[in-house]
Amino acid sequence: MRTRDINKESTIREKAIEMIVNHGFDGLSMHKLAKAAEVSVATIYIYYKDREDLIQKLYTAETKKMADATLINFDPDCHFDEGLKIQWLNRIKYCLENPYSMQFTEQLRNSPLVDRSVMDRRFLDAMSKFVHNAIDRGELLPLPVEIYWSVAFAPLYQLVKFHISRSSMPGRPPFILDEKKINLTLGLVLKALKP
């Protein structure tokens, strides 16, 4: 049996994510991946059963990395305004430092190719506690989780996408996300979520 090589596995993961982001799911085959990662196809099968197993494991690992980054210096017992700001700054930092990871997880978020129920329990528990504490203290409107997420985080991810792509609305100069724009948008989000 062939041994596992952490460097090869890391390269396979990195190249697979790049291929999916750049060429979509149809652009990922084990042969193309092997060539991009400079390994044999057999090497890929040491780590993954098949293409679907690879995609699921990548999604699980990348969402865990983002969850871990989001929880840095975050306390689910803090005031809602403070906690949401910490999450925003952590998520923005992670996305800007890992643009392929962000785009990859965005592509897969609504895909039938992955089981999204495989989530980091620590992250889900922290977010649930944070939201329920804020509702109980009257700092947050009680909302269905889909509406809460859409108002709380969709603006953040859209601004990050504009920034990463150096694009904007048609006819506008490239969008650059800075502290002033983060604070302005976060202020509007907080206002929208308050009772």
Short mmCIF file of C-alpha atoms in Angstrom, two decimals:
data_model
loop_
_atom_site.label_atom_id
_atom_site.label_comp_id
_atom_site.label_asym_id
_atom_site.label_seq_id
_atom_site.Cartn_x
_atom_site.Cartn_y
_atom_site.Cartn_z
CA MET A 1 0.00 0.00 0.00
CA ARG A 2 1.29 3.44 -0.92
CA THR A 3 1.91 5.91 1.88
CA ARG A 4 0.22 9.26 2.24
CA ASP A 5 2.25 12.39 1.55
CA ILE A 6 0.89 15.53 3.23
CA ASN A 7 2.49 17.82 0.62
CA LYS A 8 0.96 15.89 -2.28
CA GLU A 9 -2.43 15.82 -0.60
CA SER A 10 -2.26 19.57 0.00
CA THR A 11 -1.35 20.21 -3.64
CA ILE A 12 -4.20 17.98 -4.83
CA ARG A 13 -6.66 19.90 -2.65
CA GLU A 14 -5.36 23.30 -3.77
CA LYS A 15 -5.44 22.40 -7.47
CA ALA A 16 -8.92 20.84 -7.20
CA ILE A 17 -10.31 24.01 -5.61
CA GLU A 18 -8.66 26.19 -8.26
CA MET A 19 -10.04 23.99 -11.05
CA ILE A 20 -13.59 24.12 -9.67
CA VAL A 21 -13.45 27.90 -9.17
CA ASN A 22 -11.95 28.54 -12.60
CA HIS A 23 -13.76 25.90 -14.68
CA GLY A 24 -16.77 24.73 -12.67
CA PHE A 25 -17.59 21.17 -11.64
CA ASP A 26 -17.45 19.93 -15.20
CA GLY A 27 -13.88 21.18 -15.45
CA LEU A 28 -12.73 18.81 -12.72
CA SER A 29 -11.72 15.31 -13.71
CA MET A 30 -9.25 13.08 -11.90
CA HIS A 31 -6.99 13.04 -14.98
CA LYS A 32 -6.92 16.83 -15.30
CA LEU A 33 -6.39 17.15 -11.55
CA ALA A 34 -3.51 14.66 -11.59
CA LYS A 35 -1.82 16.63 -14.37
CA ALA A 36 -2.32 19.99 -12.58
CA ALA A 37 -1.04 18.58 -9.26
CA GLU A 38 1.83 16.76 -10.99
CA VAL A 39 0.87 13.40 -9.51
CA SER A 40 -0.48 10.18 -10.94
CA VAL A 41 -4.21 9.50 -10.99
CA ALA A 42 -3.51 6.54 -8.67
CA THR A 43 -2.04 8.97 -6.12
CA ILE A 44 -5.33 10.88 -5.95
CA TYR A 45 -7.15 7.63 -5.16
CA ILE A 46 -4.95 7.13 -2.10
CA TYR A 47 -6.77 10.10 -0.56
CA TYR A 48 -10.21 10.05 -2.18
CA LYS A 49 -12.60 7.28 -3.25
CA ASP A 50 -13.85 9.22 -6.26
CA ARG A 51 -14.61 12.71 -7.55
CA GLU A 52 -17.68 13.10 -5.30
CA ASP A 53 -15.69 12.06 -2.21
CA LEU A 54 -13.02 14.62 -3.14
CA ILE A 55 -15.57 17.42 -3.53
CA GLN A 56 -17.33 16.56 -0.25
CA LYS A 57 -14.07 16.38 1.70
CA LEU A 58 -12.88 19.65 0.21
CA TYR A 59 -16.15 21.37 1.08
CA THR A 60 -16.10 20.02 4.65
CA ALA A 61 -12.47 21.07 5.18
CA GLU A 62 -12.88 24.53 3.66
CA THR A 63 -16.06 25.35 5.60
CA LYS A 64 -14.32 24.21 8.80
CA LYS A 65 -11.37 26.53 8.09
CA MET A 66 -13.74 29.43 7.58
CA ALA A 67 -15.71 28.53 10.72
CA ASP A 68 -12.49 28.41 12.75
CA ALA A 69 -11.44 31.79 11.35
CA THR A 70 -14.87 33.30 12.11
CA LEU A 71 -14.64 32.22 15.76
CA ILE A 72 -11.28 33.92 16.47
CA ASN A 73 -11.80 36.24 19.49
CA PHE A 74 -15.57 35.67 19.22
CA ASP A 75 -17.66 35.22 22.39
CA PRO A 76 -21.26 34.07 21.87
CA ASP A 77 -22.18 35.89 25.09
CA CYS A 78 -21.06 39.33 23.87
CA HIS A 79 -23.38 42.14 22.81
CA PHE A 80 -24.87 41.56 19.35
CA ASP A 81 -23.24 44.62 17.74
CA GLU A 82 -19.78 43.64 18.99
CA GLY A 83 -20.20 39.97 18.05
CA LEU A 84 -21.42 40.69 14.56
CA LYS A 85 -18.53 43.10 13.97
CA ILE A 86 -16.00 40.48 15.10
CA GLN A 87 -17.59 37.95 12.76
CA TRP A 88 -17.59 40.41 9.86
CA LEU A 89 -13.93 41.33 10.32
CA ASN A 90 -12.91 37.69 10.73
CA ARG A 91 -14.90 36.56 7.69
CA ILE A 92 -13.59 39.42 5.54
CA LYS A 93 -10.00 38.70 6.58
CA TYR A 94 -10.41 35.00 5.82
CA CYS A 95 -12.03 35.63 2.42
CA LEU A 96 -9.41 38.16 1.35
CA GLU A 97 -6.60 35.84 2.41
CA ASN A 98 -8.31 32.78 0.85
CA PRO A 99 -10.22 33.98 -2.22
CA TYR A 100 -10.29 30.55 -3.89
CA SER A 101 -11.66 28.95 -0.74
CA MET A 102 -14.38 31.59 -0.49
CA GLN A 103 -15.39 31.23 -4.13
CA PHE A 104 -15.29 27.43 -3.88
CA THR A 105 -17.59 27.30 -0.86
CA GLU A 106 -19.92 29.85 -2.48
CA GLN A 107 -20.17 27.67 -5.60
CA LEU A 108 -20.97 24.61 -3.50
CA ARG A 109 -23.28 26.24 -0.97
CA ASN A 110 -26.37 25.48 -3.05
CA SER A 111 -25.07 22.47 -4.92
CA PRO A 112 -26.51 18.96 -4.67
CA LEU A 113 -22.91 17.69 -4.91
CA VAL A 114 -22.27 18.15 -1.20
CA ASP A 115 -23.94 17.20 2.04
CA ARG A 116 -24.21 20.53 3.83
CA SER A 117 -25.41 18.88 7.03
CA VAL A 118 -21.78 18.02 7.77
CA MET A 119 -21.00 21.22 9.64
CA ASP A 120 -18.69 22.10 12.47
CA ARG A 121 -20.81 21.56 15.59
CA ARG A 122 -18.75 24.02 17.64
CA PHE A 123 -19.43 26.75 15.07
CA LEU A 124 -23.16 26.01 14.84
CA ASP A 125 -23.52 25.95 18.63
CA ALA A 126 -21.63 29.25 19.01
CA MET A 127 -23.75 30.97 16.33
CA SER A 128 -27.00 29.60 17.77
CA LYS A 129 -26.09 30.73 21.28
CA PHE A 130 -25.03 34.16 20.02
CA VAL A 131 -28.30 34.75 18.13
CA HIS A 132 -30.53 33.42 20.93
CA ASN A 133 -28.71 35.50 23.54
CA ALA A 134 -29.15 38.63 21.39
CA ILE A 135 -32.87 37.92 20.91
CA ASP A 136 -33.34 37.28 24.64
CA ARG A 137 -31.61 40.59 25.47
CA GLY A 138 -33.71 42.49 22.92
CA GLU A 139 -30.70 43.30 20.71
CA LEU A 140 -31.94 41.36 17.68
CA LEU A 141 -35.28 40.80 15.99
CA PRO A 142 -36.45 37.19 16.14
CA LEU A 143 -36.20 36.10 12.49
CA PRO A 144 -36.13 32.85 10.53
CA VAL A 145 -32.48 31.84 10.21
CA GLU A 146 -32.50 32.25 6.42
CA ILE A 147 -33.67 35.86 6.70
CA TYR A 148 -31.21 36.59 9.52
CA TRP A 149 -28.31 35.16 7.49
CA SER A 150 -29.35 37.00 4.32
CA VAL A 151 -29.48 40.37 6.08
CA ALA A 152 -26.48 39.78 8.38
CA PHE A 153 -23.98 38.27 5.94
CA ALA A 154 -25.04 38.44 2.28
CA PRO A 155 -23.98 42.13 2.05
CA LEU A 156 -20.54 41.21 3.42
CA TYR A 157 -19.99 38.45 0.87
CA GLN A 158 -21.19 40.58 -2.04
CA LEU A 159 -18.81 43.39 -1.11
CA VAL A 160 -15.94 40.90 -0.79
CA LYS A 161 -16.79 39.52 -4.26
CA PHE A 162 -16.73 43.04 -5.72
CA HIS A 163 -13.38 43.69 -4.02
CA ILE A 164 -11.74 40.41 -5.08
CA SER A 165 -12.88 40.74 -8.68
CA ARG A 166 -11.99 44.45 -8.73
CA SER A 167 -15.37 45.07 -10.31
CA SER A 168 -18.48 47.05 -9.50
CA MET A 169 -21.80 47.92 -11.02
CA PRO A 170 -21.68 48.70 -14.77
CA GLY A 171 -20.11 52.07 -15.50
CA ARG A 172 -18.55 52.38 -12.04
CA PRO A 173 -14.87 52.26 -11.08
CA PRO A 174 -13.53 49.10 -9.42
CA PHE A 175 -14.81 48.62 -5.85
CA ILE A 176 -12.23 48.62 -3.07
CA LEU A 177 -13.40 47.41 0.33
CA ASP A 178 -11.95 49.51 3.12
CA GLU A 179 -12.66 50.17 6.79
CA LYS A 180 -15.02 53.07 6.08
CA LYS A 181 -17.14 50.97 3.69
CA ILE A 182 -17.15 48.02 6.11
CA ASN A 183 -18.35 50.23 8.97
CA LEU A 184 -21.00 51.92 6.80
CA THR A 185 -22.42 48.62 5.59
CA LEU A 186 -22.22 46.96 9.00
CA GLY A 187 -24.07 49.94 10.50
CA LEU A 188 -26.89 49.52 7.97
CA VAL A 189 -27.05 45.78 8.65
CA LEU A 190 -27.20 46.30 12.41
CA LYS A 191 -29.95 48.90 11.97
CA ALA A 192 -31.97 46.47 9.84
CA LEU A 193 -31.67 43.69 12.44
CA LYS A 194 -32.60 45.72 15.54
CA PRO A 195 -36.07 45.54 17.12
#
